[in-house]
Amino acid sequence: MNTFKKIEQSQVTISELMLPSHTNFSGKIHGGYILSLMDQIAFACASKHSGNYCVTASVDTVDFLKPIEVGELVVMKASVNFVGRTSMVVGIRVESEDIHSGIIKHCNSSYFTMVAKNDKGESMPVPGLVLKTEKEVRRFLTSLRRQEMKKNHRKETSFNTELRNEDLEILRNSHKVELQY
């Protein structure tokens, strides 16, 4: 296994025409369907980079910026932005194109953290990244900071589940809850 790979060696692009069967109740393409496609491309990109089967560890902020219509061509581009010891952050950009007008709109961007696994389900080391451009360095550093923020957030939010009087007062005074116990 190479110890380092260039980002373009594992980039993946997929395109799919959006069909009526992909719609939600309002006639737009269902967000869950788009998430499923995003998970597939994240898997393909991470597996291509690591040379191993990969699993989704987490998905960071999925903002649906613009709705996708039936008949539009959805293009997803995935790239490994960051690598840890056994994990990779895959950046995904989702665009849709109205094939009649040629208008392209940015619909979504997200970051999937993927972990490489062997046949026994054990985490496997992944190759490092060769960063050749300022944009690649920026993406790597942004992902590194995001990973650090997630770790800090987990520490801050993993508190004792014992109910304290001050917590109950906060609920009573600041939130739309009615305590009935």
PDB file of N, CA, C and O in Angstrom, residues 51-120:
ATOM      1  N   GLY A  51      -8.365   1.614  -0.087  1.00  0.00           N
ATOM      2  CA  GLY A  51      -8.190   0.255  -0.593  1.00  0.00           C
ATOM      3  C   GLY A  51      -8.918  -0.769   0.264  1.00  0.00           C
ATOM      4  O   GLY A  51      -8.672  -1.965   0.160  1.00  0.00           O
ATOM      5  N   ASN A  52      -9.801  -0.305   1.135  1.00  0.00           N
ATOM      6  CA  ASN A  52     -10.551  -1.173   2.032  1.00  0.00           C
ATOM      7  C   ASN A  52     -12.027  -0.813   2.001  1.00  0.00           C
ATOM      8  O   ASN A  52     -12.397   0.271   1.563  1.00  0.00           O
ATOM      9  N   TYR A  53     -12.832  -1.730   2.552  1.00  0.00           N
ATOM     10  CA  TYR A  53     -14.242  -1.448   2.796  1.00  0.00           C
ATOM     11  C   TYR A  53     -14.296  -0.304   3.809  1.00  0.00           C
ATOM     12  O   TYR A  53     -13.461  -0.228   4.714  1.00  0.00           O
ATOM     13  N   CYS A  54     -15.250   0.597   3.677  1.00  0.00           N
ATOM     14  CA  CYS A  54     -15.362   1.723   4.605  1.00  0.00           C
ATOM     15  C   CYS A  54     -16.781   1.837   5.127  1.00  0.00           C
ATOM     16  O   CYS A  54     -17.728   1.475   4.444  1.00  0.00           O
ATOM     17  N   VAL A  55     -16.889   2.340   6.345  1.00  0.00           N
ATOM     18  CA  VAL A  55     -18.189   2.568   6.958  1.00  0.00           C
ATOM     19  C   VAL A  55     -18.318   4.047   7.298  1.00  0.00           C
ATOM     20  O   VAL A  55     -17.330   4.747   7.524  1.00  0.00           O
ATOM     21  N   THR A  56     -19.554   4.518   7.346  1.00  0.00           N
ATOM     22  CA  THR A  56     -19.825   5.910   7.705  1.00  0.00           C
ATOM     23  C   THR A  56     -19.799   6.035   9.223  1.00  0.00           C
ATOM     24  O   THR A  56     -20.548   5.355   9.914  1.00  0.00           O
ATOM     25  N   ALA A  57     -18.917   6.912   9.724  1.00  0.00           N
ATOM     26  CA  ALA A  57     -18.824   7.149  11.166  1.00  0.00           C
ATOM     27  C   ALA A  57     -19.699   8.331  11.570  1.00  0.00           C
ATOM     28  O   ALA A  57     -20.331   8.311  12.621  1.00  0.00           O
ATOM     29  N   SER A  58     -19.722   9.375  10.730  1.00  0.00           N
ATOM     30  CA  SER A  58     -20.570  10.532  11.033  1.00  0.00           C
ATOM     31  C   SER A  58     -20.789  11.354   9.781  1.00  0.00           C
ATOM     32  O   SER A  58     -20.054  11.242   8.806  1.00  0.00           O
ATOM     33  N   VAL A  59     -21.826  12.165   9.849  1.00  0.00           N
ATOM     34  CA  VAL A  59     -22.145  13.088   8.766  1.00  0.00           C
ATOM     35  C   VAL A  59     -22.243  14.469   9.388  1.00  0.00           C
ATOM     36  O   VAL A  59     -22.989  14.673  10.337  1.00  0.00           O
ATOM     37  N   ASP A  60     -21.444  15.397   8.882  1.00  0.00           N
ATOM     38  CA  ASP A  60     -21.467  16.762   9.402  1.00  0.00           C
ATOM     39  C   ASP A  60     -22.412  17.608   8.582  1.00  0.00           C
ATOM     40  O   ASP A  60     -22.444  17.504   7.364  1.00  0.00           O
ATOM     41  N   THR A  61     -23.129  18.445   9.222  1.00  0.00           N
ATOM     42  CA  THR A  61     -24.038  19.431   8.664  1.00  0.00           C
ATOM     43  C   THR A  61     -24.452  19.177   7.231  1.00  0.00           C
ATOM     44  O   THR A  61     -23.669  19.309   6.307  1.00  0.00           O
ATOM     45  N   VAL A  62     -25.701  18.822   7.085  1.00  0.00           N
ATOM     46  CA  VAL A  62     -26.284  18.669   5.756  1.00  0.00           C
ATOM     47  C   VAL A  62     -27.320  19.775   5.620  1.00  0.00           C
ATOM     48  O   VAL A  62     -28.365  19.734   6.254  1.00  0.00           O
ATOM     49  N   ASP A  63     -26.999  20.785   4.837  1.00  0.00           N
ATOM     50  CA  ASP A  63     -27.921  21.883   4.593  1.00  0.00           C
ATOM     51  C   ASP A  63     -28.460  21.746   3.180  1.00  0.00           C
ATOM     52  O   ASP A  63     -27.689  21.754   2.225  1.00  0.00           O
ATOM     53  N   PHE A  64     -29.762  21.596   3.073  1.00  0.00           N
ATOM     54  CA  PHE A  64     -30.383  21.523   1.758  1.00  0.00           C
ATOM     55  C   PHE A  64     -30.615  22.962   1.304  1.00  0.00           C
ATOM     56  O   PHE A  64     -31.522  23.632   1.783  1.00  0.00           O
ATOM     57  N   LEU A  65     -29.766  23.432   0.409  1.00  0.00           N
ATOM     58  CA  LEU A  65     -29.762  24.837   0.001  1.00  0.00           C
ATOM     59  C   LEU A  65     -30.861  25.160  -0.997  1.00  0.00           C
ATOM     60  O   LEU A  65     -31.489  26.210  -0.924  1.00  0.00           O
ATOM     61  N   LYS A  66     -31.049  24.270  -1.970  1.00  0.00           N
ATOM     62  CA  LYS A  66     -32.056  24.491  -3.016  1.00  0.00           C
ATOM     63  C   LYS A  66     -32.728  23.167  -3.325  1.00  0.00           C
ATOM     64  O   LYS A  66     -32.083  22.132  -3.335  1.00  0.00           O
ATOM     65  N   PRO A  67     -34.025  23.206  -3.611  1.00  0.00           N
ATOM     66  CA  PRO A  67     -34.717  21.950  -3.942  1.00  0.00           C
ATOM     67  C   PRO A  67     -34.285  21.425  -5.307  1.00  0.00           C
ATOM     68  O   PRO A  67     -33.884  22.190  -6.191  1.00  0.00           O
ATOM     69  N   ILE A  68     -34.376  20.113  -5.446  1.00  0.00           N
ATOM     70  CA  ILE A  68     -34.056  19.454  -6.714  1.00  0.00           C
ATOM     71  C   ILE A  68     -35.368  18.985  -7.323  1.00  0.00           C
ATOM     72  O   ILE A  68     -36.221  18.413  -6.647  1.00  0.00           O
ATOM     73  N   GLU A  69     -35.519  19.242  -8.611  1.00  0.00           N
ATOM     74  CA  GLU A  69     -36.767  18.945  -9.324  1.00  0.00           C
ATOM     75  C   GLU A  69     -36.658  17.633 -10.105  1.00  0.00           C
ATOM     76  O   GLU A  69     -35.565  17.224 -10.506  1.00  0.00           O
ATOM     77  N   VAL A  70     -37.801  17.021 -10.345  1.00  0.00           N
ATOM     78  CA  VAL A  70     -37.880  15.854 -11.224  1.00  0.00           C
ATOM     79  C   VAL A  70     -37.357  16.272 -12.601  1.00  0.00           C
ATOM     80  O   VAL A  70     -37.647  17.367 -13.082  1.00  0.00           O
ATOM     81  N   GLY A  71     -36.574  15.414 -13.229  1.00  0.00           N
ATOM     82  CA  GLY A  71     -36.042  15.693 -14.560  1.00  0.00           C
ATOM     83  C   GLY A  71     -34.689  16.384 -14.542  1.00  0.00           C
ATOM     84  O   GLY A  71     -34.053  16.506 -15.589  1.00  0.00           O
ATOM     85  N   GLU A  72     -34.247  16.844 -13.374  1.00  0.00           N
ATOM     86  CA  GLU A  72     -32.925  17.471 -13.309  1.00  0.00           C
ATOM     87  C   GLU A  72     -31.857  16.389 -13.185  1.00  0.00           C
ATOM     88  O   GLU A  72     -32.104  15.291 -12.661  1.00  0.00           O
ATOM     89  N   LEU A  73     -30.682  16.712 -13.685  1.00  0.00           N
ATOM     90  CA  LEU A  73     -29.530  15.817 -13.592  1.00  0.00           C
ATOM     91  C   LEU A  73     -28.747  16.215 -12.350  1.00  0.00           C
ATOM     92  O   LEU A  73     -28.288  17.355 -12.235  1.00  0.00           O
ATOM     93  N   VAL A  74     -28.633  15.292 -11.397  1.00  0.00           N
ATOM     94  CA  VAL A  74     -27.865  15.557 -10.180  1.00  0.00           C
ATOM     95  C   VAL A  74     -26.450  15.044 -10.383  1.00  0.00           C
ATOM     96  O   VAL A  74     -26.245  13.917 -10.837  1.00  0.00           O
ATOM     97  N   VAL A  75     -25.488  15.901 -10.078  1.00  0.00           N
ATOM     98  CA  VAL A  75     -24.077  15.544 -10.153  1.00  0.00           C
ATOM     99  C   VAL A  75     -23.491  15.695  -8.762  1.00  0.00           C
ATOM    100  O   VAL A  75     -23.633  16.751  -8.132  1.00  0.00           O
ATOM    101  N   MET A  76     -22.846  14.638  -8.281  1.00  0.00           N
ATOM    102  CA  MET A  76     -22.180  14.665  -6.983  1.00  0.00           C
ATOM    103  C   MET A  76     -20.696  14.444  -7.197  1.00  0.00           C
ATOM    104  O   MET A  76     -20.295  13.551  -7.937  1.00  0.00           O
ATOM    105  N   LYS A  77     -19.917  15.286  -6.509  1.00  0.00           N
ATOM    106  CA  LYS A  77     -18.457  15.186  -6.583  1.00  0.00           C
ATOM    107  C   LYS A  77     -17.933  14.956  -5.179  1.00  0.00           C
ATOM    108  O   LYS A  77     -18.282  15.687  -4.257  1.00  0.00           O
ATOM    109  N   ALA A  78     -17.094  13.924  -5.028  1.00  0.00           N
ATOM    110  CA  ALA A  78     -16.546  13.582  -3.722  1.00  0.00           C
ATOM    111  C   ALA A  78     -15.027  13.574  -3.775  1.00  0.00           C
ATOM    112  O   ALA A  78     -14.431  13.153  -4.769  1.00  0.00           O
ATOM    113  N   SER A  79     -14.441  14.030  -2.676  1.00  0.00           N
ATOM    114  CA  SER A  79     -12.996  14.125  -2.585  1.00  0.00           C
ATOM    115  C   SER A  79     -12.577  13.924  -1.135  1.00  0.00           C
ATOM    116  O   SER A  79     -13.258  14.395  -0.218  1.00  0.00           O
ATOM    117  N   VAL A  80     -11.467  13.225  -0.917  1.00  0.00           N
ATOM    118  CA  VAL A  80     -10.944  13.082   0.438  1.00  0.00           C
ATOM    119  C   VAL A  80     -10.271  14.412   0.802  1.00  0.00           C
ATOM    120  O   VAL A  80      -9.345  14.854   0.132  1.00  0.00           O
ATOM    121  N   ASN A  81     -10.784  15.046   1.859  1.00  0.00           N
ATOM    122  CA  ASN A  81     -10.244  16.342   2.295  1.00  0.00           C
ATOM    123  C   ASN A  81      -9.264  16.208   3.446  1.00  0.00           C
ATOM    124  O   ASN A  81      -8.445  17.093   3.673  1.00  0.00           O
ATOM    125  N   PHE A  82      -9.378  15.102   4.199  1.00  0.00           N
ATOM    126  CA  PHE A  82      -8.592  14.950   5.421  1.00  0.00           C
ATOM    127  C   PHE A  82      -8.443  13.466   5.708  1.00  0.00           C
ATOM    128  O   PHE A  82      -9.358  12.684   5.437  1.00  0.00           O
ATOM    129  N   VAL A  83      -7.309  13.084   6.259  1.00  0.00           N
ATOM    130  CA  VAL A  83      -7.127  11.709   6.730  1.00  0.00           C
ATOM    131  C   VAL A  83      -6.580  11.732   8.148  1.00  0.00           C
ATOM    132  O   VAL A  83      -5.768  12.586   8.509  1.00  0.00           O
ATOM    133  N   GLY A  84      -7.066  10.788   8.931  1.00  0.00           N
ATOM    134  CA  GLY A  84      -6.515  10.520  10.253  1.00  0.00           C
ATOM    135  C   GLY A  84      -5.780   9.199  10.178  1.00  0.00           C
ATOM    136  O   GLY A  84      -5.326   8.795   9.110  1.00  0.00           O
ATOM    137  N   ARG A  85      -5.722   8.480  11.280  1.00  0.00           N
ATOM    138  CA  ARG A  85      -5.036   7.189  11.268  1.00  0.00           C
ATOM    139  C   ARG A  85      -5.847   6.150  10.493  1.00  0.00           C
ATOM    140  O   ARG A  85      -5.326   5.481   9.610  1.00  0.00           O
ATOM    141  N   THR A  86      -7.150   6.048  10.809  1.00  0.00           N
ATOM    142  CA  THR A  86      -8.011   5.064  10.133  1.00  0.00           C
ATOM    143  C   THR A  86      -9.231   5.714   9.495  1.00  0.00           C
ATOM    144  O   THR A  86     -10.053   5.028   8.892  1.00  0.00           O
ATOM    145  N   SER A  87      -9.360   7.025   9.643  1.00  0.00           N
ATOM    146  CA  SER A  87     -10.556   7.709   9.144  1.00  0.00           C
ATOM    147  C   SER A  87     -10.202   8.720   8.058  1.00  0.00           C
ATOM    148  O   SER A  87      -9.054   9.146   7.944  1.00  0.00           O
ATOM    149  N   MET A  88     -11.221   9.072   7.304  1.00  0.00           N
ATOM    150  CA  MET A  88     -11.087  10.062   6.237  1.00  0.00           C
ATOM    151  C   MET A  88     -12.315  10.956   6.274  1.00  0.00           C
ATOM    152  O   MET A  88     -13.409  10.472   6.546  1.00  0.00           O
ATOM    153  N   VAL A  89     -12.126  12.231   5.973  1.00  0.00           N
ATOM    154  CA  VAL A  89     -13.260  13.123   5.789  1.00  0.00           C
ATOM    155  C   VAL A  89     -13.424  13.315   4.289  1.00  0.00           C
ATOM    156  O   VAL A  89     -12.506  13.771   3.603  1.00  0.00           O
ATOM    157  N   VAL A  90     -14.605  12.931   3.809  1.00  0.00           N
ATOM    158  CA  VAL A  90     -14.914  13.054   2.384  1.00  0.00           C
ATOM    159  C   VAL A  90     -15.847  14.249   2.207  1.00  0.00           C
ATOM    160  O   VAL A  90     -16.926  14.291   2.802  1.00  0.00           O
ATOM    161  N   GLY A  91     -15.400  15.221   1.427  1.00  0.00           N
ATOM    162  CA  GLY A  91     -16.231  16.371   1.101  1.00  0.00           C
ATOM    163  C   GLY A  91     -17.070  16.048  -0.125  1.00  0.00           C
ATOM    164  O   GLY A  91     -16.564  15.467  -1.097  1.00  0.00           O
ATOM    165  N   ILE A  92     -18.353  16.392  -0.059  1.00  0.00           N
ATOM    166  CA  ILE A  92     -19.257  16.102  -1.174  1.00  0.00           C
ATOM    167  C   ILE A  92     -19.987  17.374  -1.573  1.00  0.00           C
ATOM    168  O   ILE A  92     -20.497  18.094  -0.730  1.00  0.00           O
ATOM    169  N   ARG A  93     -19.995  17.644  -2.867  1.00  0.00           N
ATOM    170  CA  ARG A  93     -20.738  18.770  -3.412  1.00  0.00           C
ATOM    171  C   ARG A  93     -21.830  18.211  -4.307  1.00  0.00           C
ATOM    172  O   ARG A  93     -21.569  17.357  -5.164  1.00  0.00           O
ATOM    173  N   VAL A  94     -23.057  18.694  -4.101  1.00  0.00           N
ATOM    174  CA  VAL A  94     -24.211  18.241  -4.880  1.00  0.00           C
ATOM    175  C   VAL A  94     -24.712  19.407  -5.715  1.00  0.00           C
ATOM    176  O   VAL A  94     -25.007  20.481  -5.187  1.00  0.00           O
ATOM    177  N   GLU A  95     -24.784  19.186  -7.023  1.00  0.00           N
ATOM    178  CA  GLU A  95     -25.327  20.192  -7.941  1.00  0.00           C
ATOM    179  C   GLU A  95     -26.423  19.535  -8.762  1.00  0.00           C
ATOM    180  O   GLU A  95     -26.395  18.329  -8.996  1.00  0.00           O
ATOM    181  N   SER A  96     -27.391  20.344  -9.179  1.00  0.00           N
ATOM    182  CA  SER A  96     -28.392  19.823 -10.115  1.00  0.00           C
ATOM    183  C   SER A  96     -28.418  20.720 -11.341  1.00  0.00           C
ATOM    184  O   SER A  96     -28.171  21.926 -11.246  1.00  0.00           O
ATOM    185  N   GLU A  97     -28.700  20.101 -12.468  1.00  0.00           N
ATOM    186  CA  GLU A  97     -28.736  20.839 -13.730  1.00  0.00           C
ATOM    187  C   GLU A  97     -30.087  20.642 -14.402  1.00  0.00           C
ATOM    188  O   GLU A  97     -30.558  19.515 -14.560  1.00  0.00           O
ATOM    189  N   ASP A  98     -30.683  21.748 -14.745  1.00  0.00           N
ATOM    190  CA  ASP A  98     -31.894  21.703 -15.574  1.00  0.00           C
ATOM    191  C   ASP A  98     -31.398  21.430 -16.991  1.00  0.00           C
ATOM    192  O   ASP A  98     -30.745  22.268 -17.606  1.00  0.00           O
ATOM    193  N   ILE A  99     -31.691  20.248 -17.503  1.00  0.00           N
ATOM    194  CA  ILE A  99     -31.102  19.866 -18.795  1.00  0.00           C
ATOM    195  C   ILE A  99     -31.632  20.685 -19.958  1.00  0.00           C
ATOM    196  O   ILE A  99     -30.955  20.819 -20.950  1.00  0.00           O
ATOM    197  N   HIS A 100     -32.788  21.286 -19.809  1.00  0.00           N
ATOM    198  CA  HIS A 100     -33.346  22.108 -20.884  1.00  0.00           C
ATOM    199  C   HIS A 100     -32.677  23.479 -20.927  1.00  0.00           C
ATOM    200  O   HIS A 100     -32.303  23.952 -22.002  1.00  0.00           O
ATOM    201  N   SER A 101     -32.522  24.109 -19.792  1.00  0.00           N
ATOM    202  CA  SER A 101     -31.963  25.470 -19.768  1.00  0.00           C
ATOM    203  C   SER A 101     -30.452  25.485 -19.563  1.00  0.00           C
ATOM    204  O   SER A 101     -29.795  26.487 -19.847  1.00  0.00           O
ATOM    205  N   GLY A 102     -29.908  24.386 -19.036  1.00  0.00           N
ATOM    206  CA  GLY A 102     -28.472  24.344 -18.740  1.00  0.00           C
ATOM    207  C   GLY A 102     -28.114  25.021 -17.416  1.00  0.00           C
ATOM    208  O   GLY A 102     -26.935  25.091 -17.054  1.00  0.00           O
ATOM    209  N   ILE A 103     -29.112  25.509 -16.689  1.00  0.00           N
ATOM    210  CA  ILE A 103     -28.846  26.186 -15.414  1.00  0.00           C
ATOM    211  C   ILE A 103     -28.442  25.155 -14.362  1.00  0.00           C
ATOM    212  O   ILE A 103     -29.113  24.146 -14.158  1.00  0.00           O
ATOM    213  N   ILE A 104     -27.300  25.439 -13.720  1.00  0.00           N
ATOM    214  CA  ILE A 104     -26.764  24.564 -12.672  1.00  0.00           C
ATOM    215  C   ILE A 104     -26.914  25.280 -11.341  1.00  0.00           C
ATOM    216  O   ILE A 104     -26.611  26.467 -11.224  1.00  0.00           O
ATOM    217  N   LYS A 105     -27.401  24.540 -10.337  1.00  0.00           N
ATOM    218  CA  LYS A 105     -27.513  25.133  -8.998  1.00  0.00           C
ATOM    219  C   LYS A 105     -26.819  24.242  -7.975  1.00  0.00           C
ATOM    220  O   LYS A 105     -26.852  23.010  -8.069  1.00  0.00           O
ATOM    221  N   HIS A 106     -26.168  24.902  -7.025  1.00  0.00           N
ATOM    222  CA  HIS A 106     -25.520  24.209  -5.911  1.00  0.00           C
ATOM    223  C   HIS A 106     -26.610  23.889  -4.896  1.00  0.00           C
ATOM    224  O   HIS A 106     -27.245  24.786  -4.365  1.00  0.00           O
ATOM    225  N   CYS A 107     -26.832  22.608  -4.640  1.00  0.00           N
ATOM    226  CA  CYS A 107     -27.945  22.185  -3.787  1.00  0.00           C
ATOM    227  C   CYS A 107     -27.517  21.776  -2.387  1.00  0.00           C
ATOM    228  O   CYS A 107     -28.304  21.849  -1.457  1.00  0.00           O
ATOM    229  N   ASN A 108     -26.271  21.344  -2.236  1.00  0.00           N
ATOM    230  CA  ASN A 108     -25.859  20.792  -0.964  1.00  0.00           C
ATOM    231  C   ASN A 108     -24.350  20.601  -0.941  1.00  0.00           C
ATOM    232  O   ASN A 108     -23.755  20.291  -1.966  1.00  0.00           O
ATOM    233  N   SER A 109     -23.764  20.768   0.218  1.00  0.00           N
ATOM    234  CA  SER A 109     -22.387  20.337   0.481  1.00  0.00           C
ATOM    235  C   SER A 109     -22.386  19.693   1.849  1.00  0.00           C
ATOM    236  O   SER A 109     -23.105  20.129   2.743  1.00  0.00           O
ATOM    237  N   SER A 110     -21.603  18.650   2.004  1.00  0.00           N
ATOM    238  CA  SER A 110     -21.537  17.972   3.289  1.00  0.00           C
ATOM    239  C   SER A 110     -20.207  17.252   3.424  1.00  0.00           C
ATOM    240  O   SER A 110     -19.462  17.118   2.444  1.00  0.00           O
ATOM    241  N   TYR A 111     -19.961  16.804   4.654  1.00  0.00           N
ATOM    242  CA  TYR A 111     -18.707  16.112   4.973  1.00  0.00           C
ATOM    243  C   TYR A 111     -19.044  14.827   5.704  1.00  0.00           C
ATOM    244  O   TYR A 111     -19.711  14.844   6.730  1.00  0.00           O
ATOM    245  N   PHE A 112     -18.594  13.719   5.139  1.00  0.00           N
ATOM    246  CA  PHE A 112     -18.819  12.406   5.726  1.00  0.00           C
ATOM    247  C   PHE A 112     -17.497  11.906   6.296  1.00  0.00           C
ATOM    248  O   PHE A 112     -16.486  11.903   5.592  1.00  0.00           O
ATOM    249  N   THR A 113     -17.505  11.479   7.541  1.00  0.00           N
ATOM    250  CA  THR A 113     -16.325  10.844   8.120  1.00  0.00           C
ATOM    251  C   THR A 113     -16.478   9.349   7.928  1.00  0.00           C
ATOM    252  O   THR A 113     -17.466   8.750   8.368  1.00  0.00           O
ATOM    253  N   MET A 114     -15.521   8.776   7.242  1.00  0.00           N
ATOM    254  CA  MET A 114     -15.549   7.359   6.893  1.00  0.00           C
ATOM    255  C   MET A 114     -14.363   6.662   7.563  1.00  0.00           C
ATOM    256  O   MET A 114     -13.286   7.242   7.693  1.00  0.00           O
ATOM    257  N   VAL A 115     -14.570   5.406   7.969  1.00  0.00           N
ATOM    258  CA  VAL A 115     -13.515   4.626   8.612  1.00  0.00           C
ATOM    259  C   VAL A 115     -13.253   3.378   7.785  1.00  0.00           C
ATOM    260  O   VAL A 115     -14.197   2.667   7.411  1.00  0.00           O
ATOM    261  N   ALA A 116     -11.973   3.111   7.527  1.00  0.00           N
ATOM    262  CA  ALA A 116     -11.575   1.934   6.755  1.00  0.00           C
ATOM    263  C   ALA A 116     -11.598   0.699   7.660  1.00  0.00           C
ATOM    264  O   ALA A 116     -11.153   0.757   8.808  1.00  0.00           O
ATOM    265  N   LYS A 117     -12.128  -0.407   7.133  1.00  0.00           N
ATOM    266  CA  LYS A 117     -12.246  -1.661   7.891  1.00  0.00           C
ATOM    267  C   LYS A 117     -11.673  -2.822   7.089  1.00  0.00           C
ATOM    268  O   LYS A 117     -11.722  -2.825   5.867  1.00  0.00           O
ATOM    269  N   ASN A 118     -11.164  -3.819   7.807  1.00  0.00           N
ATOM    270  CA  ASN A 118     -10.718  -5.040   7.128  1.00  0.00           C
ATOM    271  C   ASN A 118     -11.851  -6.062   7.148  1.00  0.00           C
ATOM    272  O   ASN A 118     -12.956  -5.762   7.601  1.00  0.00           O
ATOM    273  N   ASP A 119     -11.576  -7.289   6.698  1.00  0.00           N
ATOM    274  CA  ASP A 119     -12.607  -8.323   6.606  1.00  0.00           C
ATOM    275  C   ASP A 119     -13.152  -8.739   7.970  1.00  0.00           C
ATOM    276  O   ASP A 119     -14.236  -9.298   8.066  1.00  0.00           O
ATOM    277  N   LYS A 120     -12.389  -8.477   9.022  1.00  0.00           N
ATOM    278  CA  LYS A 120     -12.827  -8.829  10.379  1.00  0.00           C
ATOM    279  C   LYS A 120     -13.573  -7.684  11.051  1.00  0.00           C
ATOM    280  O   LYS A 120     -13.961  -7.781  12.195  1.00  0.00           O
TER     281      LYS A 120
END
